[in-house]
Amino acid sequence: MFELFNYEFMQRALAAGLLVAVICPLIGTFVVMRRLSMIGDTLSHASLAGIAAGMLGGLYPLWSALIFSLAAAIGIEKLRKHFPQYAELSISIVLSASIGLAVVLISLANSFNADLMSYLFGSIIAVNALDIYIILGLSIIILVSVGLFYKEFFYMAFDEEGAELAGMPVSSLNMYFTVLTAMTIVVSMRVVGMMMVSSLMVVPVACSLLISKSFKNTIFLSVFFALISVVIGLFSSYWFDLAPGGSIVLTSVFILIAVIIVKRIFRMQ
Amino acid sequence: MGAEIIRVENITFGYGKAKVLDNVSTSVIDGDFIGIVGPNGSGKSTLLRIFLGLIKPQKGTVRVFDTDIEKFNQWGKIGYIPQKATSFNQGFPATVEEVVSANLYPVVGLAGRIKKTHCEKVDEALQIVGMLEQKKSMVGRLSGGQQQRVFIAKALVSAPRVILMDEPTVGIDQNSEESFYELMGFLNREKGITLVMVTHDIGAIDNRVNRVLCLSGGKLYEHDCAVSRASDIFKEAYGKRDSLPIIHRH
């Protein structure tokens, strides 16, 4: 059963997948509770523009994706100040701009090649050593940051005005959190692909919200569900020759459906 | 007379051309239990938000604990219970303990760790409001009155000298309202916490507060007496005596 891990590419795939399974729902829980679920899609589209730009300019795509994603994250925060009552409006504006830019850059590159496709739909088994180092480095930054600012991010998610009144530097922390979200997107793109990255931030969180007993519990359960999704998704993709990114996301959706059904059964009893 | 906790002088604030507050001056003195009343749109919440520094007046000065509000940074001394306290996202997956602990920020600071002594402060605050047993309950599953108590505990955990409240009894039942006022009386008399409360319910605060600030037409009328003994001013603020919004007496 475990002979597939004799292959180095599968070891790298599993390592990348497990890291992503930890950081995606970790950031995703705060994102969902702040009702900013669309931010994942927006930043992943900005990353796509970054990848296209990287391919055009000969830069390593994950770096250019990170730069574009961070620029989009900062743009969202700046716009949010102009529309304080409509947080989602700034996200929609940056989403539109990112799609437009991505399409223009891809057309300039005059190609829609296999490499670009691997970023669109994920290519976990093609993760190379450099990818692993980048994923590991960014994951450590994300984990340490959430560890340090957990109580701040929690307060801002629960009651942003209250956090501000408590003397918290809410604007700076908002910016930092959005930057962490951008990093999470870039890290996850290689694994599940740009089209599905936000689902790994949202679906495991949705599962845990159905049964969690506290905020911390929500985070741990989300990570647990994401880890199961990655492992089952990766194994099934190997055995049944399926796309790994899609298998991981579909597994997480099946888990969500299972949790809903089990919860309903328990309620009926 | 106690020390001045909040002092606003000659403040003016308006939305567009309409002045909500016109050259208003007042202060909150240590030990006060103040009720801010007035008709809808008279600027009650605006005045409270100016006290908190959430709104900057177009003219005038605001001093908190003898410091210009722009330079004030000891926010743990001020507790705030907003109008929407009990209308937060009811699906938010947080326990009572987690919600109350959130306001330890002024105590532990940026990236500070919550230690055992801080947890004791949380228990103490929950004990005062009678919610210690529900510490591990999800806050969204509590009744409106219980949630209100959790938000009072949240305000109390940073050991505030003053608590500002914006219509705190909206959306809670009569029994919960009665016990809320009992708790407020306890905090004011026994714990020495200064209280400032915006309310529509003039009848309920009658005989409970020691000062009434009545806002009307951009002006502020101030009394050091119970509402029922200030009827002239209320007549001016609300119109005819018959229409005075004295809601109920117990």
Coordinates of C-alpha atoms in Angstrom, one line a residue:
Chain A
M1 CA 0.0 0.0 0.0
F2 CA 2.8 2.4 0.9
E3 CA 5.1 1.4 -1.9
L4 CA 4.1 4.5 -3.8
F5 CA 6.2 6.5 -1.2
N6 CA 9.3 4.8 -2.6
Y7 CA 9.1 7.3 -5.4
E8 CA 10.7 10.6 -4.5
F9 CA 8.0 12.6 -6.4
M10 CA 5.3 11.1 -4.2
Q11 CA 7.3 11.9 -1.0
R12 CA 7.5 15.5 -2.2
A13 CA 3.8 15.5 -3.2
L14 CA 2.8 14.2 0.3
A15 CA 5.0 16.7 2.1
A16 CA 3.6 19.6 0.0
G17 CA 0.1 18.4 0.4
L18 CA 0.3 18.0 4.2
L19 CA 1.8 21.5 4.6
V20 CA -1.0 23.0 2.5
A21 CA -3.6 20.9 4.5
V22 CA -2.4 22.6 7.7
I23 CA -2.1 26.3 6.5
C24 CA -5.1 26.5 4.2
P25 CA -7.8 25.8 6.8
L26 CA -5.8 27.6 9.5
I27 CA -6.0 30.9 7.5
G28 CA -9.3 29.8 6.0
T29 CA -11.1 29.7 9.5
F30 CA -10.3 33.4 10.0
V31 CA -11.2 34.2 6.4
V32 CA -14.6 32.4 6.6
M33 CA -15.5 34.0 10.0
R34 CA -14.7 37.4 8.6
R35 CA -17.1 36.6 5.8
L36 CA -14.4 37.1 3.2
S37 CA -14.6 33.7 1.6
M38 CA -14.2 35.3 -1.9
I39 CA -10.7 36.6 -1.0
G40 CA -9.2 33.2 -1.8
D41 CA -10.5 33.3 -5.4
T42 CA -9.5 36.9 -5.9
L43 CA -5.9 36.4 -4.8
S44 CA -5.6 33.1 -6.7
H45 CA -6.6 35.0 -9.9
A46 CA -4.0 37.7 -9.1
S47 CA -1.5 34.8 -8.7
L48 CA -2.5 33.5 -12.1
A49 CA -1.7 37.0 -13.6
G50 CA 1.6 36.8 -11.7
I51 CA 2.4 33.4 -13.2
A52 CA 1.7 34.6 -16.7
A53 CA 3.9 37.7 -16.0
G54 CA 6.6 35.4 -14.6
M55 CA 6.5 33.2 -17.7
L56 CA 6.6 36.3 -19.9
G57 CA 9.5 37.9 -18.0
G58 CA 11.5 34.7 -17.3
L59 CA 11.0 34.9 -13.6
Y60 CA 10.3 31.8 -11.4
P61 CA 6.5 31.7 -11.5
L62 CA 5.9 31.2 -7.8
W63 CA 7.9 34.3 -7.0
S64 CA 5.9 36.4 -9.5
A65 CA 2.7 34.9 -8.3
L66 CA 3.6 35.9 -4.7
I67 CA 4.4 39.5 -5.8
F68 CA 1.1 39.8 -7.7
S69 CA -0.9 38.2 -4.9
L70 CA 0.6 40.5 -2.3
A71 CA -0.1 43.5 -4.5
A72 CA -3.7 42.4 -4.9
A73 CA -3.9 41.8 -1.1
I74 CA -2.7 45.4 -0.4
G75 CA -5.1 46.7 -3.1
I76 CA -8.0 45.0 -1.3
E77 CA -7.1 46.5 2.0
K78 CA -6.6 50.0 0.5
L79 CA -10.0 49.8 -1.3
R80 CA -11.7 48.5 1.8
K81 CA -11.0 51.8 3.5
H82 CA -12.9 53.6 0.7
F83 CA -15.9 51.3 1.1
P84 CA -16.0 50.5 4.8
Q85 CA -19.6 49.3 4.7
Y86 CA -19.0 47.0 1.7
A87 CA -16.0 44.9 2.4
E88 CA -16.9 42.4 -0.4
L89 CA -17.0 45.2 -3.0
S90 CA -13.2 45.8 -2.8
I91 CA -12.7 42.0 -3.3
S92 CA -14.9 42.0 -6.4
I93 CA -13.1 45.0 -7.9
V94 CA -9.7 43.4 -7.4
L95 CA -11.0 40.0 -8.7
S96 CA -12.2 41.7 -11.9
A97 CA -8.9 43.6 -12.3
S98 CA -6.9 40.3 -11.7
I99 CA -8.9 38.3 -14.3
G100 CA -8.5 41.1 -16.8
L101 CA -4.8 41.3 -16.2
A102 CA -4.3 37.5 -16.3
V103 CA -6.1 37.3 -19.6
V104 CA -4.1 40.1 -21.1
L105 CA -0.8 38.7 -19.9
I106 CA -1.6 35.2 -21.1
S107 CA -2.6 36.6 -24.5
L108 CA 0.7 38.6 -24.6
A109 CA 2.6 35.4 -23.8
N110 CA 0.6 34.0 -26.8
S111 CA 0.4 30.6 -25.3
F112 CA -1.7 28.5 -22.9
N113 CA 0.9 25.9 -22.3
A114 CA 1.1 22.9 -20.1
D115 CA 3.1 24.7 -17.4
L116 CA 0.3 27.3 -17.1
M117 CA -2.2 24.5 -16.9
S118 CA -0.3 22.9 -14.0
Y119 CA -0.8 26.1 -12.0
L120 CA -4.5 26.3 -13.0
F121 CA -5.4 22.8 -12.0
G122 CA -2.5 21.9 -9.7
S123 CA 0.4 19.6 -10.2
I124 CA 1.3 18.2 -6.9
I125 CA 3.2 15.3 -8.3
A126 CA 5.4 17.7 -10.3
V127 CA 6.4 19.6 -7.1
N128 CA 10.2 20.0 -7.3
A129 CA 12.8 20.5 -4.6
L130 CA 12.7 24.4 -5.0
D131 CA 8.9 24.3 -4.7
I132 CA 9.2 22.4 -1.5
Y133 CA 11.6 24.8 0.0
I134 CA 9.3 27.8 -0.9
I135 CA 6.2 26.0 0.4
L136 CA 8.0 25.1 3.6
G137 CA 9.5 28.6 4.1
L138 CA 6.2 30.3 3.6
S139 CA 4.3 27.8 5.7
I140 CA 6.6 28.4 8.6
I141 CA 6.1 32.2 8.3
I142 CA 2.3 31.6 8.3
L143 CA 2.3 29.2 11.2
V144 CA 4.5 31.4 13.4
S145 CA 2.5 34.5 12.5
V146 CA -0.8 32.9 13.4
G147 CA 0.8 31.6 16.6
L148 CA 1.9 35.0 17.6
F149 CA -1.2 37.0 16.6
Y150 CA -3.9 34.3 17.2
K151 CA -5.7 36.4 19.8
E152 CA -5.6 39.5 17.7
F153 CA -6.9 37.7 14.6
F154 CA -9.6 36.1 16.7
Y155 CA -10.8 39.4 18.1
M156 CA -10.8 41.0 14.7
A157 CA -12.8 38.2 13.2
F158 CA -15.3 38.4 16.1
D159 CA -15.6 42.1 16.5
E160 CA -13.3 44.4 14.5
E161 CA -14.6 47.6 16.1
G162 CA -14.2 46.1 19.6
A163 CA -10.6 45.1 18.7
E164 CA -9.9 48.7 17.6
L165 CA -11.4 50.1 20.8
A166 CA -9.1 47.7 22.8
G167 CA -6.2 49.6 21.2
M168 CA -5.3 47.0 18.6
P169 CA -3.5 48.3 15.5
V170 CA -6.4 46.9 13.4
S171 CA -5.3 48.4 10.0
S172 CA -1.8 47.1 10.2
L173 CA -3.0 43.7 11.4
N174 CA -5.6 43.5 8.6
M175 CA -2.9 44.2 6.1
Y176 CA -0.6 41.6 7.6
F177 CA -3.4 39.0 7.7
T178 CA -4.2 39.7 4.0
V179 CA -0.5 39.3 3.2
L180 CA -0.6 35.9 5.0
T181 CA -3.7 34.9 2.9
A182 CA -1.8 35.8 -0.2
M183 CA 1.1 33.6 0.8
T184 CA -1.3 30.8 1.6
I185 CA -2.7 31.0 -1.9
V186 CA 0.6 30.9 -3.6
V187 CA 1.8 28.0 -1.5
S188 CA -1.4 26.0 -2.3
M189 CA -1.5 26.7 -6.0
R190 CA 1.1 24.1 -6.8
V191 CA -0.9 21.5 -4.9
V192 CA -4.5 22.0 -5.8
G193 CA -4.2 24.6 -8.5
M194 CA -5.5 28.2 -8.8
M195 CA -9.0 27.1 -9.7
M196 CA -9.4 25.1 -6.5
V197 CA -7.2 26.7 -3.9
S198 CA -9.9 28.7 -2.2
S199 CA -12.0 25.5 -1.8
L200 CA -9.3 24.0 0.5
M201 CA -9.5 27.2 2.6
V202 CA -13.3 27.0 2.8
V203 CA -14.7 23.5 2.6
P204 CA -12.8 21.9 5.6
V205 CA -13.9 25.0 7.6
A206 CA -17.5 24.4 6.6
C207 CA -17.2 20.8 7.8
S208 CA -15.8 21.8 11.2
L209 CA -18.4 24.6 11.7
L210 CA -21.1 21.9 11.7
I211 CA -19.7 20.1 14.8
S212 CA -17.1 22.4 16.5
K213 CA -17.4 23.3 20.2
S214 CA -15.1 26.4 20.2
F215 CA -13.0 28.6 17.9
K216 CA -9.8 26.6 18.6
N217 CA -11.8 23.4 18.1
T218 CA -13.0 24.8 14.7
I219 CA -9.4 25.3 13.6
F220 CA -8.2 21.9 14.7
L221 CA -11.1 20.1 13.1
S222 CA -10.6 22.0 9.8
V223 CA -7.0 21.0 9.7
F224 CA -8.0 17.4 10.5
F225 CA -10.5 17.3 7.7
A226 CA -8.0 19.0 5.3
L227 CA -5.3 16.4 6.2
I228 CA -7.8 13.5 5.5
S229 CA -8.8 15.1 2.2
V230 CA -5.2 15.5 1.1
V231 CA -4.2 11.9 2.0
I232 CA -7.3 10.2 0.5
G233 CA -7.2 12.5 -2.5
L234 CA -3.5 11.8 -3.1
F235 CA -3.8 8.0 -2.7
S236 CA -6.9 7.8 -4.9
S237 CA -5.3 9.9 -7.6
Y238 CA -2.4 7.5 -7.7
W239 CA -4.5 4.4 -7.7
F240 CA -7.2 5.5 -10.1
D241 CA -5.0 7.8 -12.2
L242 CA -7.0 10.9 -11.4
A243 CA -6.0 14.6 -11.2
P244 CA -4.6 15.0 -7.7
G245 CA -5.8 18.6 -7.1
G246 CA -9.4 17.7 -8.1
S247 CA -9.3 14.5 -6.1
I248 CA -8.3 16.4 -3.0
V249 CA -11.0 19.0 -3.3
L250 CA -13.7 16.4 -4.2
T251 CA -12.7 14.3 -1.2
S252 CA -13.2 17.4 1.0
V253 CA -16.6 18.0 -0.5
F254 CA -17.5 14.3 0.1
I255 CA -16.4 14.7 3.7
L256 CA -18.7 17.8 4.0
I257 CA -21.7 15.8 2.7
A258 CA -20.9 12.9 5.1
V259 CA -20.7 15.3 8.1
I260 CA -24.0 16.8 7.1
I261 CA -25.7 13.4 6.8
V262 CA -24.2 12.0 10.1
K263 CA -25.2 15.2 11.9
R264 CA -28.7 14.9 10.6
I265 CA -28.9 11.2 11.7
F266 CA -27.7 12.1 15.2
R267 CA -30.3 15.0 15.4
M268 CA -33.1 12.6 14.4
Q269 CA -32.1 10.2 17.2
Chain B
M1 CA -16.4 65.8 43.5
G2 CA -14.4 63.0 41.8
A3 CA -11.8 63.3 39.0
E4 CA -12.9 63.9 35.5
I5 CA -12.7 60.8 33.4
I6 CA -14.0 62.2 30.1
R7 CA -14.2 65.9 29.2
V8 CA -15.6 67.2 25.9
E9 CA -15.6 70.9 25.3
N10 CA -17.4 72.9 22.6
I11 CA -17.7 69.9 20.3
T12 CA -19.7 70.2 17.1
F13 CA -20.5 67.3 14.8
G14 CA -22.8 66.9 11.9
Y15 CA -23.7 64.8 8.9
G16 CA -23.7 67.1 5.9
K17 CA -25.2 70.4 6.8
A18 CA -27.3 69.1 9.7
K19 CA -25.6 69.6 13.1
V20 CA -26.2 66.6 15.4
L21 CA -24.2 68.2 18.2
D22 CA -23.8 71.9 18.3
N23 CA -21.1 73.3 20.6
V24 CA -21.7 70.7 23.3
S25 CA -19.6 70.6 26.5
T26 CA -19.9 68.1 29.3
S27 CA -17.8 65.7 31.5
V28 CA -18.0 62.3 33.0
I29 CA -16.9 62.3 36.7
D30 CA -15.5 59.3 38.5
G31 CA -18.3 57.3 40.1
D32 CA -21.1 58.7 37.9
F33 CA -23.9 56.6 36.6
I34 CA -25.0 58.7 33.6
G35 CA -28.0 58.2 31.3
I36 CA -27.8 59.8 27.9
V37 CA -31.4 60.2 26.6
G38 CA -33.1 62.1 23.7
P39 CA -35.3 61.5 20.7
N40 CA -34.2 59.4 17.7
G41 CA -31.4 61.1 15.8
S42 CA -30.6 63.5 18.6
G43 CA -26.9 62.4 18.7
K44 CA -26.8 60.1 21.7
S45 CA -24.8 57.3 20.0
T46 CA -22.7 60.0 18.2
L47 CA -21.8 61.5 21.6
L48 CA -20.8 58.1 23.0
R49 CA -18.7 57.3 19.9
I50 CA -17.0 60.7 20.3
F51 CA -16.2 59.8 23.9
L52 CA -14.6 56.6 22.6
G53 CA -12.6 58.3 19.8
L54 CA -14.5 56.3 17.1
I55 CA -15.8 59.6 15.7
K56 CA -13.7 62.8 15.6
P57 CA -15.7 66.0 16.2
Q58 CA -15.5 68.7 13.6
K59 CA -14.8 71.2 16.3
G60 CA -13.9 71.0 20.0
T61 CA -11.7 68.9 22.2
V62 CA -12.0 65.5 23.8
R63 CA -9.9 64.5 26.8
V64 CA -9.9 61.1 28.4
F65 CA -8.3 60.5 31.8
D66 CA -6.8 64.0 31.4
T67 CA -5.1 63.1 28.1
D68 CA -6.0 64.3 24.6
I69 CA -7.9 61.5 23.0
E70 CA -5.5 61.4 20.1
K71 CA -2.7 60.6 22.4
F72 CA -4.6 58.3 24.8
N73 CA -3.5 54.7 24.7
Q74 CA -4.7 53.1 27.9
W75 CA -7.8 51.6 26.4
G76 CA -8.1 48.9 29.0
K77 CA -9.5 51.6 31.3
I78 CA -12.5 52.0 29.1
G79 CA -15.1 49.3 28.5
Y80 CA -17.6 49.5 25.7
I81 CA -20.8 47.6 25.1
P82 CA -22.1 48.4 21.7
Q83 CA -25.7 48.6 20.5
K84 CA -25.1 45.5 18.4
A85 CA -23.5 43.5 21.2
T86 CA -26.2 40.9 21.1
S87 CA -26.7 41.1 17.3
F88 CA -23.3 39.7 16.4
N89 CA -22.9 36.7 14.1
Q90 CA -24.8 34.1 16.1
G91 CA -23.1 31.3 14.2
F92 CA -19.6 32.4 15.2
P93 CA -18.0 29.3 16.8
A94 CA -16.7 30.9 20.0
T95 CA -17.2 29.9 23.6
V96 CA -18.0 32.4 26.4
E97 CA -14.5 32.0 27.7
E98 CA -13.0 32.8 24.2
V99 CA -15.1 35.9 23.8
V100 CA -14.3 37.3 27.2
S101 CA -10.6 36.5 26.8
A102 CA -10.5 38.5 23.6
N103 CA -10.6 41.7 25.6
L104 CA -7.5 40.8 27.5
Y105 CA -5.6 42.5 24.7
P106 CA -5.1 45.8 26.6
V107 CA -3.7 43.7 29.5
V108 CA -1.3 41.3 27.5
G109 CA -0.5 43.6 24.5
L110 CA 0.4 42.8 20.9
A111 CA 1.5 39.2 20.5
G112 CA 1.4 38.7 24.3
R113 CA 0.6 35.3 25.7
I114 CA -2.5 34.7 27.9
K115 CA -1.2 33.2 31.1
K116 CA -3.0 31.5 34.0
T117 CA -3.4 34.7 36.0
H118 CA -5.2 36.2 33.0
C119 CA -7.5 33.2 32.9
E120 CA -8.3 33.9 36.5
K121 CA -9.4 37.4 35.5
V122 CA -11.7 35.9 33.0
D123 CA -13.2 33.6 35.6
E124 CA -13.6 36.6 38.0
A125 CA -15.4 38.7 35.4
L126 CA -17.7 35.7 34.5
Q127 CA -18.4 35.2 38.3
I128 CA -19.4 38.8 38.7
V129 CA -22.0 38.6 35.9
G130 CA -23.1 35.1 37.0
M131 CA -22.0 33.3 33.8
L132 CA -19.1 31.2 35.1
E133 CA -21.0 27.9 34.7
Q134 CA -21.5 28.7 31.0
K135 CA -17.8 29.4 30.4
K136 CA -17.5 26.5 27.9
S137 CA -20.8 27.2 26.2
M138 CA -21.0 28.5 22.6
V139 CA -21.9 32.2 22.9
G140 CA -24.3 32.0 20.0
R141 CA -26.5 29.4 21.8
L142 CA -27.2 31.6 24.8
S143 CA -30.3 33.7 25.3
G144 CA -30.2 37.5 24.6
G145 CA -29.9 38.3 28.3
Q146 CA -27.1 35.8 28.9
Q147 CA -25.2 37.1 25.9
Q148 CA -25.6 40.6 27.3
R149 CA -23.9 39.4 30.5
V150 CA -21.1 37.8 28.5
F151 CA -20.5 41.2 26.8
I152 CA -20.4 42.9 30.2
A153 CA -17.9 40.3 31.4
K154 CA -15.9 41.0 28.3
A155 CA -15.9 44.7 29.1
L156 CA -15.0 44.0 32.8
V157 CA -12.0 41.7 32.1
S158 CA -9.6 44.5 31.3
A159 CA -10.5 46.1 34.7
P160 CA -12.1 49.3 33.3
R161 CA -12.6 52.4 35.3
V162 CA -15.6 53.4 33.1
I163 CA -18.0 51.4 30.9
L164 CA -19.8 53.0 28.0
M165 CA -23.0 51.3 26.8
D166 CA -25.1 52.0 23.7
E167 CA -28.7 51.0 24.3
P168 CA -27.6 47.8 26.1
T169 CA -31.1 46.5 27.0
V170 CA -32.4 46.5 23.4
G171 CA -33.6 43.0 22.5
I172 CA -33.6 41.4 25.9
D173 CA -36.6 40.4 27.9
Q174 CA -38.0 42.3 31.0
N175 CA -36.5 39.9 33.6
S176 CA -33.1 40.1 32.0
E177 CA -33.4 43.9 31.8
E178 CA -34.2 44.0 35.6
S179 CA -31.2 41.9 36.5
F180 CA -29.1 44.0 34.1
Y181 CA -29.9 47.1 36.0
E182 CA -29.2 45.3 39.3
L183 CA -25.8 44.3 38.0
M184 CA -25.1 47.9 36.8
G185 CA -26.0 49.2 40.3
F186 CA -23.6 46.7 41.8
L187 CA -20.8 47.6 39.5
N188 CA -21.3 51.3 40.1
R189 CA -21.7 51.2 43.9
E190 CA -19.6 48.2 45.0
K191 CA -16.9 48.1 42.3
G192 CA -16.7 51.9 41.8
I193 CA -17.0 51.6 38.0
T194 CA -18.3 54.7 36.3
L195 CA -21.1 54.0 33.9
V196 CA -22.4 55.9 30.9
M197 CA -25.5 54.5 29.2
V198 CA -27.3 55.7 26.1
T199 CA -31.0 54.6 26.3
H200 CA -34.4 55.3 25.0
D201 CA -36.0 53.8 28.1
I202 CA -36.2 56.9 30.4
G203 CA -38.6 55.2 32.7
A204 CA -36.1 52.4 33.4
I205 CA -33.2 54.7 34.3
D206 CA -35.3 57.0 36.5
N207 CA -33.9 56.7 40.1
R208 CA -31.1 54.5 38.9
V209 CA -28.7 57.1 37.4
N210 CA -27.3 60.1 39.2
R211 CA -27.0 62.3 36.1
V212 CA -29.1 62.6 33.0
L213 CA -27.7 64.1 29.8
C214 CA -30.6 64.9 27.5
L215 CA -29.8 65.7 23.8
S216 CA -32.3 67.6 21.7
G217 CA -31.8 69.9 18.6
G218 CA -28.1 69.6 18.8
K219 CA -28.0 71.0 22.4
L220 CA -27.3 69.1 25.6
Y221 CA -29.3 69.6 28.8
E222 CA -27.7 68.3 31.9
H223 CA -29.3 67.3 35.2
D224 CA -28.1 65.9 38.4
C225 CA -31.6 64.7 39.3
A226 CA -33.9 61.8 38.4
V227 CA -35.7 62.0 35.2
S228 CA -39.2 62.5 36.7
R229 CA -38.0 65.6 38.4
A230 CA -36.7 67.1 35.1
S231 CA -39.9 67.1 33.2
D232 CA -39.5 70.7 31.9
I233 CA -36.4 69.9 30.0
F234 CA -37.9 66.6 28.7
K235 CA -41.0 68.5 27.6
E236 CA -38.7 70.8 25.6
A237 CA -36.8 67.8 24.2
Y238 CA -39.7 65.5 23.4
G239 CA -42.6 67.9 22.9
K240 CA -45.8 67.7 24.9
R241 CA -45.8 66.2 28.4
D242 CA -48.3 63.5 27.3
S243 CA -45.9 62.1 24.8
L244 CA -42.9 61.7 27.1
P245 CA -41.5 58.3 26.5
I246 CA -41.7 57.1 30.1
I247 CA -42.0 53.5 29.4
H248 CA -42.7 51.6 32.6
R249 CA -42.1 51.3 36.3
H250 CA -41.7 48.1 38.3

